[in-house]
Structures are given as C-alpha cells and as structure tokens.
Tab-separated table of C-alpha atoms in Angstrom:
chain	number	residue	atom	x	y	z
A	14	MET	CA	-16.828	30.122	8.383
A	15	THR	CA	-19.940	30.671	10.435
A	16	SER	CA	-20.216	30.722	14.197
A	17	THR	CA	-22.587	27.735	14.074
A	18	LEU	CA	-19.720	25.322	13.428
A	19	ARG	CA	-18.773	23.101	16.334
A	20	THR	CA	-15.338	22.761	17.890
A	21	PRO	CA	-14.344	19.081	18.115
A	22	ALA	CA	-14.146	17.707	21.646
A	23	SER	CA	-10.868	16.449	23.092
A	24	ALA	CA	-10.351	12.682	23.125
A	25	PRO	CA	-10.109	11.084	26.587
A	26	GLY	CA	-6.814	10.008	28.099
A	27	ARG	CA	-4.763	13.161	27.592
A	28	LEU	CA	-1.624	13.303	29.771
A	29	PRO	CA	0.387	16.357	30.846
A	30	VAL	CA	3.168	17.433	28.442
A	31	VAL	CA	2.894	14.440	26.048
A	32	GLY	CA	-0.871	14.639	25.525
A	33	HIS	CA	-1.939	11.527	23.614
A	34	GLY	CA	1.566	11.036	22.214
A	35	LEU	CA	2.351	7.932	24.257
A	36	GLN	CA	-0.804	6.207	23.074
A	37	MET	CA	0.018	7.036	19.462
A	38	LYS	CA	3.522	5.695	19.997
A	39	ARG	CA	2.740	2.531	21.978
A	40	ARG	CA	-0.707	1.453	20.775
A	41	PRO	CA	-1.783	3.501	17.753
A	42	ALA	CA	-4.099	0.843	16.274
A	43	GLU	CA	-6.007	0.295	19.509
A	44	PHE	CA	-6.179	3.998	20.343
A	45	LEU	CA	-7.492	5.027	16.927
A	46	LEU	CA	-10.029	2.192	16.978
A	47	GLU	CA	-11.285	3.376	20.367
A	48	LEU	CA	-11.878	6.820	18.871
A	49	GLN	CA	-14.198	5.253	16.290
A	50	SER	CA	-16.861	4.862	18.989
A	51	GLY	CA	-16.838	8.585	19.739
A	52	GLU	CA	-17.599	11.726	17.781
A	53	PRO	CA	-17.098	11.943	13.987
A	54	VAL	CA	-14.204	14.375	14.595
A	55	VAL	CA	-12.171	14.665	17.819
A	56	THR	CA	-9.047	16.502	18.922
A	57	ILE	CA	-5.927	14.808	20.254
A	58	ALA	CA	-2.695	16.358	21.480
A	59	LEU	CA	0.654	15.192	20.116
A	60	GLY	CA	2.884	16.780	22.688
A	61	LYS	CA	1.833	20.413	22.699
A	62	ARG	CA	0.473	20.341	19.152
A	63	PRO	CA	-3.224	19.565	18.601
A	64	ALA	CA	-4.392	17.256	15.837
A	65	TYR	CA	-7.880	16.522	14.569
A	66	VAL	CA	-8.847	12.858	14.070
A	67	VAL	CA	-11.604	12.187	11.536
A	68	ASN	CA	-13.447	8.972	12.428
A	69	ASP	CA	-16.445	8.975	10.103
A	70	PRO	CA	-15.714	7.222	6.754
A	71	THR	CA	-17.944	9.576	4.778
A	72	LEU	CA	-16.011	12.558	6.142
A	73	ILE	CA	-12.696	10.831	5.397
A	74	ARG	CA	-13.800	10.464	1.800
A	75	GLU	CA	-14.871	14.110	1.741
A	76	LEU	CA	-11.512	15.386	2.973
A	77	LEU	CA	-9.599	13.206	0.509
A	78	ARG	CA	-11.627	14.597	-2.372
A	79	ASP	CA	-10.884	18.180	-1.340
A	80	GLY	CA	-7.197	18.222	-2.139
A	81	ASP	CA	-6.990	22.017	-2.137
A	82	THR	CA	-8.160	22.375	1.473
A	83	PHE	CA	-6.698	19.215	3.032
A	84	VAL	CA	-3.128	19.025	1.783
A	85	ARG	CA	-0.077	16.994	2.664
A	86	GLY	CA	2.156	18.645	5.227
A	87	GLY	CA	3.362	18.710	8.807
A	88	PRO	CA	6.041	16.643	10.579
A	89	MET	CA	4.809	13.267	9.263
A	90	THR	CA	4.900	14.444	5.667
A	91	ASP	CA	8.358	15.926	6.227
A	92	ARG	CA	9.573	12.510	7.369
A	93	PHE	CA	8.090	10.867	4.278
A	94	ARG	CA	9.621	13.510	2.039
A	95	SER	CA	13.060	12.916	3.535
A	96	MET	CA	12.933	9.450	1.954
A	97	PHE	CA	10.694	9.814	-1.102
A	98	GLY	CA	11.447	13.369	-2.167
A	99	ASN	CA	8.620	15.008	-4.091
A	100	GLY	CA	7.097	12.031	-5.881
A	101	LEU	CA	3.393	11.519	-6.581
A	102	GLY	CA	2.829	10.054	-3.152
A	103	ILE	CA	3.804	13.289	-1.425
A	104	SER	CA	3.689	16.218	-3.878
A	105	GLU	CA	0.913	18.791	-3.879
A	106	GLY	CA	-0.991	21.360	-5.888
A	107	GLU	CA	-0.347	22.207	-9.519
A	108	PHE	CA	2.997	20.385	-9.508
A	109	HIS	CA	1.276	17.174	-8.402
A	110	ARG	CA	-1.409	17.514	-11.054
A	111	ARG	CA	1.249	18.057	-13.726
A	112	GLN	CA	3.234	15.005	-12.625
A	113	ARG	CA	0.096	12.878	-12.495
A	114	ALA	CA	-0.850	13.939	-16.032
A	115	LEU	CA	2.645	13.045	-17.279
A	116	ILE	CA	2.615	9.597	-15.666
A	117	GLN	CA	-1.058	8.670	-16.210
A	118	PRO	CA	-0.497	7.246	-19.730
A	119	ALA	CA	1.680	4.523	-18.201
A	120	PHE	CA	-1.443	3.080	-16.575
A	121	HIS	CA	-3.903	3.239	-19.451
A	122	ARG	CA	-5.709	-0.004	-20.262
A	123	ASN	CA	-3.418	-1.092	-23.120
A	124	LYS	CA	-0.375	-0.599	-20.921
A	125	VAL	CA	-1.933	-2.633	-18.110
A	126	ILE	CA	-2.698	-5.415	-20.593
A	127	HIS	CA	0.974	-5.417	-21.611
A	128	TYR	CA	2.110	-5.421	-17.982
A	129	THR	CA	-0.212	-8.340	-17.275
A	130	GLU	CA	1.487	-10.402	-19.964
A	131	LEU	CA	4.811	-9.786	-18.224
A	132	MET	CA	3.322	-10.627	-14.820
A	133	SER	CA	1.777	-13.866	-16.107
A	134	ARG	CA	5.178	-15.035	-17.314
A	135	THR	CA	6.800	-13.994	-14.041
A	136	VAL	CA	4.331	-15.870	-11.848
A	137	ALA	CA	4.482	-18.950	-14.099
A	138	ALA	CA	8.279	-19.022	-13.756
A	139	LYS	CA	7.991	-18.632	-9.995
A	140	LEU	CA	5.527	-21.535	-9.757
A	141	ASP	CA	7.790	-23.726	-11.906
A	142	SER	CA	10.549	-23.279	-9.320
A	143	TRP	CA	8.525	-24.778	-6.452
A	144	ARG	CA	8.798	-28.455	-5.553
A	145	ASP	CA	6.011	-30.640	-4.267
A	146	GLY	CA	6.175	-31.159	-0.508
A	147	ARG	CA	8.853	-28.523	0.043
A	148	LEU	CA	8.626	-25.900	2.759
A	149	ILE	CA	8.799	-22.403	1.287
A	150	ALA	CA	9.166	-18.983	2.925
A	151	VAL	CA	6.086	-17.364	1.408
A	152	GLU	CA	7.055	-13.854	2.507
A	153	LYS	CA	10.323	-14.129	0.585
A	154	GLU	CA	8.688	-15.731	-2.450
A	155	MET	CA	6.064	-12.984	-2.695
A	156	ASP	CA	8.674	-10.265	-2.141
A	157	GLU	CA	10.667	-11.657	-5.039
A	158	LEU	CA	7.601	-12.061	-7.249
A	159	ALA	CA	6.333	-8.522	-6.647
A	160	LEU	CA	9.786	-6.969	-7.029
A	161	THR	CA	10.366	-8.831	-10.288
A	162	ASN	CA	7.066	-7.477	-11.590
A	163	VAL	CA	7.828	-3.882	-10.667
A	164	VAL	CA	11.348	-4.146	-12.130
A	165	GLU	CA	9.800	-5.351	-15.402
A	166	VAL	CA	7.398	-2.420	-15.438
A	167	VAL	CA	9.780	0.326	-14.282
A	168	PHE	CA	13.174	-0.864	-15.498
A	169	ALA	CA	12.228	-3.285	-18.322
A	170	GLY	CA	13.734	-6.129	-16.343
A	171	ASP	CA	17.122	-4.498	-15.714
A	172	ARG	CA	19.266	-7.474	-14.699
A	173	SER	CA	21.910	-5.382	-12.953
A	174	LEU	CA	19.643	-4.828	-9.938
A	175	ASP	CA	20.561	-6.838	-6.827
A	176	ARG	CA	16.964	-7.752	-6.042
A	177	THR	CA	17.636	-9.447	-2.728
A	178	ARG	CA	19.513	-6.462	-1.374
A	179	PHE	CA	17.045	-3.986	-2.859
A	180	MET	CA	14.075	-5.666	-1.173
A	181	ALA	CA	15.930	-5.956	2.137
A	182	ALA	CA	16.724	-2.238	1.985
A	183	THR	CA	13.083	-1.467	1.168
A	184	THR	CA	11.911	-3.442	4.194
A	185	THR	CA	14.391	-1.642	6.448
A	186	VAL	CA	13.262	1.768	5.187
A	187	LEU	CA	9.562	1.023	5.663
A	188	GLY	CA	10.168	-0.132	9.235
A	189	GLY	CA	12.267	2.927	9.928
A	190	LEU	CA	9.647	5.264	8.502
A	191	PHE	CA	7.035	3.767	10.815
A	192	ARG	CA	9.268	4.471	13.822
A	193	ARG	CA	9.855	8.011	12.630
A	194	ILE	CA	6.179	8.767	12.098
A	195	THR	CA	5.135	7.396	15.496
A	196	ASP	CA	7.994	9.212	17.280
A	197	VAL	CA	6.103	12.422	17.997
A	198	THR	CA	9.142	14.105	19.584
A	199	GLY	CA	11.520	13.210	16.753
A	200	VAL	CA	14.265	12.497	19.302
A	201	LEU	CA	14.472	8.693	19.252
A	202	THR	CA	15.100	8.429	15.533
A	203	ARG	CA	18.033	10.849	15.761
A	204	LEU	CA	19.937	8.755	18.284
A	205	PRO	CA	23.035	6.850	17.033
A	206	THR	CA	21.386	3.431	17.426
A	207	GLN	CA	21.986	0.428	15.190
A	208	ALA	CA	18.419	0.640	13.871
A	209	ASN	CA	18.918	4.259	12.834
A	210	ARG	CA	22.266	3.461	11.216
A	211	ASP	CA	20.676	0.566	9.309
A	212	TYR	CA	17.895	2.859	8.120
A	213	ASP	CA	20.329	5.499	6.873
A	214	ALA	CA	22.425	2.888	5.053
A	215	ALA	CA	19.378	1.276	3.434
A	216	ALA	CA	17.964	4.636	2.347
A	217	GLU	CA	21.261	5.647	0.783
A	218	TYR	CA	21.524	2.292	-1.037
A	219	LEU	CA	18.063	2.744	-2.575
A	220	ARG	CA	18.823	6.296	-3.675
A	221	THR	CA	22.227	5.388	-5.127
A	222	THR	CA	20.889	2.362	-6.996
A	223	ILE	CA	17.997	4.228	-8.600
A	224	ARG	CA	20.215	7.173	-9.573
A	225	ARG	CA	22.688	4.770	-11.185
A	226	VAL	CA	20.021	3.206	-13.383
A	227	ILE	CA	18.657	6.626	-14.358
A	228	ALA	CA	22.169	7.751	-15.368
A	229	GLU	CA	22.643	4.587	-17.442
A	230	TYR	CA	19.342	5.166	-19.243
A	231	ARG	CA	20.220	8.809	-19.937
A	232	ALA	CA	23.622	7.840	-21.309
A	233	ALA	CA	22.215	5.108	-23.571
A	234	GLY	CA	19.362	7.268	-24.870
A	235	THR	CA	17.303	4.173	-25.655
A	236	ASP	CA	13.554	3.956	-25.128
A	237	HIS	CA	12.963	0.557	-23.513
A	238	GLY	CA	9.189	0.959	-23.506
A	239	ASP	CA	9.082	0.948	-19.700
A	240	LEU	CA	7.914	3.471	-17.107
A	241	LEU	CA	11.396	4.902	-16.572
A	242	SER	CA	11.862	5.522	-20.294
A	243	MET	CA	8.473	7.215	-20.481
A	244	MET	CA	9.427	9.630	-17.708
A	245	LEU	CA	12.909	10.320	-19.083
A	246	PHE	CA	11.673	10.951	-22.633
A	247	ALA	CA	8.651	13.062	-21.650
A	248	ARG	CA	8.957	16.581	-23.075
A	249	ASP	CA	7.402	19.940	-22.337
A	250	ASP	CA	5.918	22.036	-25.134
A	251	ASP	CA	9.303	23.688	-25.689
A	252	GLY	CA	10.955	20.308	-26.227
A	253	ARG	CA	12.838	20.282	-22.950
A	254	PRO	CA	12.740	17.261	-20.606
A	255	ALA	CA	9.535	17.378	-18.551
A	256	MET	CA	11.257	15.937	-15.471
A	257	SER	CA	14.678	16.414	-13.958
A	258	ASP	CA	16.698	13.359	-13.000
A	259	GLU	CA	15.959	14.116	-9.355
A	260	GLN	CA	12.213	14.181	-9.989
A	261	VAL	CA	12.425	10.932	-11.945
A	262	HIS	CA	14.307	9.451	-8.993
A	263	ASP	CA	11.537	10.513	-6.592
A	264	GLU	CA	8.829	8.986	-8.793
A	265	VAL	CA	10.741	5.737	-9.252
A	266	MET	CA	11.333	5.482	-5.502
A	267	THR	CA	7.613	5.914	-4.896
A	268	PHE	CA	6.644	3.282	-7.468
A	269	PHE	CA	9.076	0.739	-6.114
A	270	ILE	CA	7.714	1.046	-2.586
A	271	ALA	CA	4.069	1.156	-3.645
A	272	GLY	CA	4.435	-1.490	-6.328
A	273	SER	CA	6.445	-4.147	-4.568
A	274	ASN	CA	6.227	-4.262	-0.795
A	275	THR	CA	2.519	-3.510	-0.533
A	276	ILE	CA	1.579	-6.080	-3.191
A	277	ALA	CA	3.785	-8.734	-1.611
A	278	ASN	CA	2.299	-8.173	1.826
A	279	THR	CA	-1.269	-8.447	0.555
A	280	LEU	CA	-0.512	-11.694	-1.278
A	281	CYS	CA	1.178	-13.152	1.808
A	282	TRP	CA	-1.782	-12.449	4.057
A	283	ALA	CA	-4.225	-13.692	1.417
A	284	LEU	CA	-2.357	-16.987	1.060
A	285	HIS	CA	-2.279	-17.343	4.848
A	286	HIS	CA	-6.047	-16.895	5.111
A	287	VAL	CA	-6.743	-19.205	2.181
A	288	GLY	CA	-4.554	-21.885	3.728
A	289	ALA	CA	-6.219	-21.517	7.122
A	290	ASP	CA	-9.840	-21.766	5.919
A	291	PRO	CA	-10.869	-24.977	4.066
A	292	GLU	CA	-14.122	-23.498	2.746
A	293	VAL	CA	-12.410	-20.385	1.358
A	294	ARG	CA	-9.794	-22.624	-0.230
A	295	ARG	CA	-12.427	-24.931	-1.764
A	296	ARG	CA	-14.301	-22.026	-3.352
A	297	LEU	CA	-11.113	-20.419	-4.638
A	298	HIS	CA	-9.942	-23.689	-6.197
A	299	ALA	CA	-13.353	-24.238	-7.790
A	300	GLU	CA	-13.200	-20.802	-9.394
A	301	VAL	CA	-9.657	-21.049	-10.738
A	302	ASP	CA	-10.256	-24.577	-12.018
A	303	ARG	CA	-13.275	-23.357	-13.951
A	304	VAL	CA	-11.602	-20.226	-15.326
A	305	LEU	CA	-7.938	-21.199	-15.733
A	306	ASP	CA	-7.754	-25.004	-15.925
A	307	GLY	CA	-4.218	-25.050	-14.532
A	308	ARG	CA	-2.663	-22.204	-16.535
A	309	ALA	CA	-1.451	-18.821	-15.340
A	310	ALA	CA	-4.084	-16.088	-15.352
A	311	GLY	CA	-4.099	-13.292	-17.911
A	312	TYR	CA	-5.787	-9.927	-18.267
A	313	THR	CA	-8.936	-11.314	-19.895
A	314	ASP	CA	-9.452	-13.685	-16.949
A	315	VAL	CA	-9.629	-10.964	-14.305
A	316	ALA	CA	-13.324	-10.154	-14.755
A	317	ALA	CA	-14.259	-13.830	-14.249
A	318	LEU	CA	-12.248	-14.195	-11.023
A	319	GLY	CA	-14.825	-12.615	-8.730
A	320	TYR	CA	-14.200	-14.769	-5.666
A	321	THR	CA	-10.448	-14.208	-5.999
A	322	ARG	CA	-11.139	-10.467	-5.862
A	323	GLN	CA	-13.375	-10.963	-2.800
A	324	ILE	CA	-10.521	-12.738	-0.986
A	325	LEU	CA	-8.159	-9.890	-1.781
A	326	SER	CA	-10.711	-7.254	-0.748
A	327	GLU	CA	-11.175	-8.952	2.606
A	328	THR	CA	-7.409	-9.233	3.006
A	329	LEU	CA	-7.007	-5.517	2.331
A	330	ARG	CA	-9.697	-4.782	4.908
A	331	LEU	CA	-8.487	-7.088	7.654
A	332	ARG	CA	-4.787	-6.501	7.050
A	333	THR	CA	-4.923	-2.793	6.246
A	334	GLN	CA	-1.487	-1.537	5.298
A	335	GLY	CA	-0.712	1.578	7.274
A	336	LEU	CA	-2.295	2.519	10.577
A	337	PHE	CA	-3.044	6.160	9.832
A	338	ASN	CA	-2.510	9.009	7.393
A	339	ASN	CA	-2.456	12.748	7.751
A	340	ARG	CA	-3.339	16.002	6.028
A	341	VAL	CA	-2.925	19.687	6.947
A	342	THR	CA	-5.624	22.303	6.410
A	343	ALA	CA	-4.520	24.961	3.936
A	344	ARG	CA	-7.299	27.235	5.189
A	345	ASP	CA	-10.092	27.187	7.736
A	346	ALA	CA	-12.154	24.132	6.912
A	347	GLU	CA	-15.628	22.818	7.617
A	348	LEU	CA	-16.027	19.068	7.871
A	349	GLY	CA	-19.272	17.507	9.018
A	350	GLY	CA	-20.260	20.678	10.823
A	351	TYR	CA	-16.939	20.925	12.679
A	352	LEU	CA	-14.487	23.800	12.370
A	353	ILE	CA	-10.884	22.819	11.693
A	354	PRO	CA	-8.597	25.887	11.717
A	355	ALA	CA	-6.057	26.595	9.003
A	356	GLY	CA	-2.680	24.951	9.564
A	357	SER	CA	-4.110	22.072	11.622
A	358	ASP	CA	-2.905	18.480	11.464
A	359	VAL	CA	-5.738	16.133	10.432
A	360	LEU	CA	-5.419	12.377	10.964
A	361	TYR	CA	-7.562	9.519	9.692
A	362	SER	CA	-7.224	5.751	9.919
A	363	PHE	CA	-8.511	3.282	7.348
A	364	HIS	CA	-7.296	0.562	9.696
A	365	ALA	CA	-9.668	1.800	12.408
A	366	VAL	CA	-12.583	2.139	9.975
A	367	HIS	CA	-11.978	-1.378	8.654
A	368	HIS	CA	-12.094	-2.783	12.194
A	369	ASN	CA	-15.109	-0.810	13.370
A	370	PRO	CA	-17.747	-3.385	14.416
A	371	GLY	CA	-20.497	-0.880	13.649
A	372	ILE	CA	-19.453	-1.016	9.978
A	373	TYR	CA	-18.042	-4.525	9.711
A	374	PRO	CA	-19.730	-7.029	12.095
A	375	GLU	CA	-17.187	-9.411	13.644
A	376	PRO	CA	-14.349	-7.343	12.183
A	377	GLY	CA	-11.660	-9.801	13.283
A	378	ARG	CA	-13.159	-12.622	11.196
A	379	PHE	CA	-11.913	-13.267	7.661
A	380	ASP	CA	-15.062	-13.344	5.527
A	381	PRO	CA	-14.727	-12.833	1.759
A	382	ASP	CA	-18.520	-12.845	1.418
A	383	ARG	CA	-18.546	-9.334	2.888
A	384	TRP	CA	-17.673	-8.363	-0.670
A	385	LEU	CA	-20.611	-9.960	-2.397
A	386	PRO	CA	-22.047	-7.106	-4.497
A	387	GLU	CA	-25.252	-6.744	-2.494
A	388	ARG	CA	-23.377	-6.605	0.824
A	389	ALA	CA	-20.640	-4.265	-0.429
A	390	ARG	CA	-23.241	-1.817	-1.761
A	391	ALA	CA	-24.718	-1.489	1.733
A	392	LEU	CA	-21.480	-0.112	3.208
A	393	PRO	CA	-21.225	3.608	4.000
A	394	ARG	CA	-19.442	5.694	1.401
A	395	GLY	CA	-15.766	5.800	2.255
A	396	ALA	CA	-15.842	2.597	4.328
A	397	PHE	CA	-13.479	0.817	1.929
A	398	MET	CA	-10.895	2.767	-0.049
A	399	PRO	CA	-7.789	0.570	-0.175
A	400	PHE	CA	-6.191	2.863	-2.737
A	401	ALA	CA	-7.660	6.115	-1.349
A	402	THR	CA	-9.509	8.536	-3.639
A	403	GLY	CA	-9.342	12.035	-5.017
A	404	VAL	CA	-6.295	13.729	-6.462
A	405	HIS	CA	-4.026	11.587	-4.261
A	406	GLY	CA	-5.751	8.313	-5.031
A	407	CYS	CA	-3.337	5.636	-6.221
A	408	ILE	CA	-2.564	6.215	-9.889
A	409	GLY	CA	-1.847	2.502	-10.339
A	410	ASP	CA	-4.871	1.068	-8.544
A	411	GLN	CA	-6.111	-0.940	-11.534
A	412	PHE	CA	-2.603	-2.226	-12.155
A	413	ALA	CA	-2.373	-3.297	-8.496
A	414	TRP	CA	-5.735	-5.071	-8.548
A	415	THR	CA	-4.785	-6.871	-11.770
A	416	GLU	CA	-1.406	-7.957	-10.413
A	417	MET	CA	-2.887	-9.307	-7.179
A	418	ILE	CA	-5.752	-11.156	-8.874
A	419	VAL	CA	-3.505	-12.665	-11.540
A	420	SER	CA	-0.909	-13.731	-8.969
A	421	LEU	CA	-3.288	-15.262	-6.415
A	422	ALA	CA	-5.380	-17.068	-9.030
A	423	SER	CA	-2.314	-18.426	-10.818
A	424	ILE	CA	-0.859	-19.765	-7.567
A	425	ALA	CA	-4.163	-21.390	-6.558
A	426	ALA	CA	-4.572	-22.994	-9.995
A	427	ARG	CA	-1.414	-25.060	-9.524
A	428	TRP	CA	-0.573	-25.173	-5.848
A	429	HIS	CA	-2.103	-25.469	-2.410
A	430	LEU	CA	0.044	-23.796	0.233
A	431	GLU	CA	-0.437	-25.716	3.458
A	432	PRO	CA	0.038	-23.967	6.811
A	433	VAL	CA	2.739	-25.174	9.173
A	434	PRO	CA	0.957	-26.593	12.249
A	435	GLY	CA	1.262	-24.288	15.244
A	436	HIS	CA	2.682	-21.344	13.321
A	437	GLU	CA	0.707	-18.089	13.448
A	438	PRO	CA	2.181	-15.211	11.435
A	439	LYS	CA	2.304	-11.795	13.030
A	440	PRO	CA	2.286	-8.330	11.471
A	441	VAL	CA	5.520	-6.389	11.699
A	442	PRO	CA	5.140	-2.764	12.853
A	443	ALA	CA	5.981	-0.940	9.621
A	444	MET	CA	4.319	1.365	7.120
A	445	THR	CA	2.882	-1.531	5.108
A	446	MET	CA	2.416	-4.009	7.999
A	447	PRO	CA	4.260	-6.995	6.471
A	448	VAL	CA	4.073	-10.517	7.850
A	449	ASP	CA	6.993	-11.517	10.080
A	450	ALA	CA	7.392	-15.028	8.654
A	451	LEU	CA	5.075	-17.292	6.697
A	452	PRO	CA	6.465	-20.791	6.156
A	453	MET	CA	4.055	-23.006	4.191
A	454	THR	CA	4.337	-26.394	2.509
A	455	ALA	CA	3.768	-26.372	-1.252
A	456	ARG	CA	1.436	-29.139	-2.389
A	457	ARG	CA	0.957	-29.596	-6.125
A	458	ARG	CA	-2.711	-29.695	-7.004
A	459	SER	CA	-4.261	-32.421	-9.130
A	460	ARG	CA	-7.726	-31.679	-10.467
C-alpha cells in the first residue's frame, strides 16, 4: 500500500463510549442513508471498534467481487454462523468454492425448468383455494406458497413437515437475528427475556426438524431427485460422501431461509403496491391477459412478462430486504483510493443505495418504469444488486426471479387483490423486512 492512500474521515455524530452504536441500534436505515450524502468511504465507531462504511455503489460492487480481500467475519458473521452454521451464505475461501461447485448443478437451466413446473402447480392450487369477495391474509398466503415451493425443491414435497410451525419458527429466528446484529454490545440478546427464549426455541426446532429429515433420507437411501438428495448422494473422487450430515444441514437451513421468507416478503410488498396503484394494476393485467389468458405462468412465459419483472425490480429496490451487510478485510486493502487496514469491519447498505435520491429520484415513490431498459442502463454500476454479486452472489438468483415472476403473474391473471381501506402495512424490523399484516380482498377477474 502506498502512502498516497487516504484515511477515511469519521462520520458525524460520534458519542463517547458507544460511538455511533446507538444510531446503528435505534435508526440504522436513516443513519446509513445520511452517510450516502458524504464521502464514498467513512469510518464509524461501534463502541470502541471502528468500522468502515462504503457508500459508493461502484465501490460496493468492487468489494463484493474481491472475495479474497473482503471476507465474511467479525461479530455479525459470528451471530449468523450461530444459526446457519457454515452454509453457502456464510462460508469462505476454498471450502465455499467447493460447496458452490457441488450445489451449482441444482440450479442449471433444466433444473429450473423442472422447478418451475412444480411452482406452477403450487400457485394454481393456491389460487383455486381462494373465494371471490373473501378477505385473505396475504402475508400468510405468500408464506405458505413460498414454503411449499422450497419444500418441493429441497425435500421433494416431504409431507411430514409442519409447515405452519416451520414458517413461524423461521420468522422468529429472522427477527431475533436482526436484534442480535444491531445489538453492538451483545448484552441484550443474552438476557433471559421472553424474546430470547422464543428465539432459542425456534432455532432449535428448525435444526431438529432438518436433521430429522436428513436422517430419514440417509436411512432410506433413495434418490428423490430433489436438492437434499443431490447433496446427500454427492461423492468425492474417492467415492466418499462429499458432505457430512452437518454440512448438509447448514446448506438446507440456508436454502430454507433464502428460498421462502425472502420470496414471500417480496411478493407481499409487490401485491400491496399493485393493489394501491390503479395504473400499475392496469398495465400488469394487460400483460398477463396477453401472455397467459387466465392460466398459471410457466418457464417459457417468463421472458414475455417484462412489466411483471419491472414491478418486482421496483419492489426489491423500495423494499430492500436487509438494512446492511458486512465484510472483514483479510489484508490491507485499497478501495477507491482509501486505505482500509487488515482486520477491519467493512459495512455497506443496499437499502441506503436504493433510497439515495442522487441515484433514484423520488426514491420513496413506487415506479416500475425505473426499470425500463433505457433507464436501467443509465444507473451506476452496483446501484442495483438484489442478489449481490461475486463469489457470494446468490447461487439461486435465476430460480428466485423465475419463482417471483411466475407467482405474481399467475395471481394477477386470475385475481385482483383489493386493499382494505385505511390499512397501511408496515415493515417489521427483521433480517428480511417482512410486512406486519396485509389483509386484502380477493376479487376474481373476468376478462
């Protein structure tokens, strides 16, 4: 590193002892957004420990693509690992690359086509269960839909899973993880409170349930053609199992969280915005009527559902899931002309980037036309990465896009979900920012 590199300035508002910790605890979204108007890289203090916040989207993209310098680590990663073990979402280095190579075939195009067939049947069955004029709890319906899809993909539709309890436990864990990550002292989440007891019980239920299914698969020795079978039957060159049961557990845990709760939340917010905006709804209905003519969407329809994708892109921007992420520098690093010493915590916030008015004019307005090709191309590199990038980019990003497009288009082809007058859903502080409650009236569409 040369002496010409700059040292990032300290962010304003630092307090004695706690530094910027109270702001990160009480108002992380607002605080990180305020930093967007400052330098590309700034320093904050979390208690006595400094952290570097990267604000520029191009530099965020750069750090994510340098997985050997900016690695997962530090207290936040430790708290994730306590729940998710060493799955793809948290592992590092050569081990991560090996695991990714083993799992990648599960998301090749032919597999995604097969998964889409399962998802189309699942969403069609869900829509058949609705009744015209009935009030439905959209957040529960989307939770069930997304969980059913991920069970079909991971467990081949294992019917022994208590889906209601599993999703409730997932929600509890995600809320608890958010509290743990924003508790910079680590004291509050160790207290014997009811919330902490609920978190521990939910985490143990998820672990026990997944281990039970893995044991049943091992005992049966049957390849069900699902993701779990693929991981259990994967072999090294010497013929030995490529993954231990514990590693399979960690990967399954990661896929369940990433493949159910996040998808459900995005669909909920998308349906809320569609219901609230007559022009968005009109254009969505025109598209699905032209492409689907009342049937459930399939894989071959996805390319023709451009406006549906725009709605989901704008939902992912406006309702970014997760307020911030972190990395640790494995060695002295240069980023945008700034020196970041080895062993430093590095934070970045897609939520803040997505709400930066210098990048997205009127950032609080829901506008799917931001994602018209000519407008999207004008964005800075790194300004929109809903599934990240680099070695830690989401391995199932195409699967996720396909599931969301197929689900939203299929719903819109048959139903209009009408908002309840006076009800405004609110985000719940959690890792994936779910909606608190979204009651809507189902109205059967007639074309």
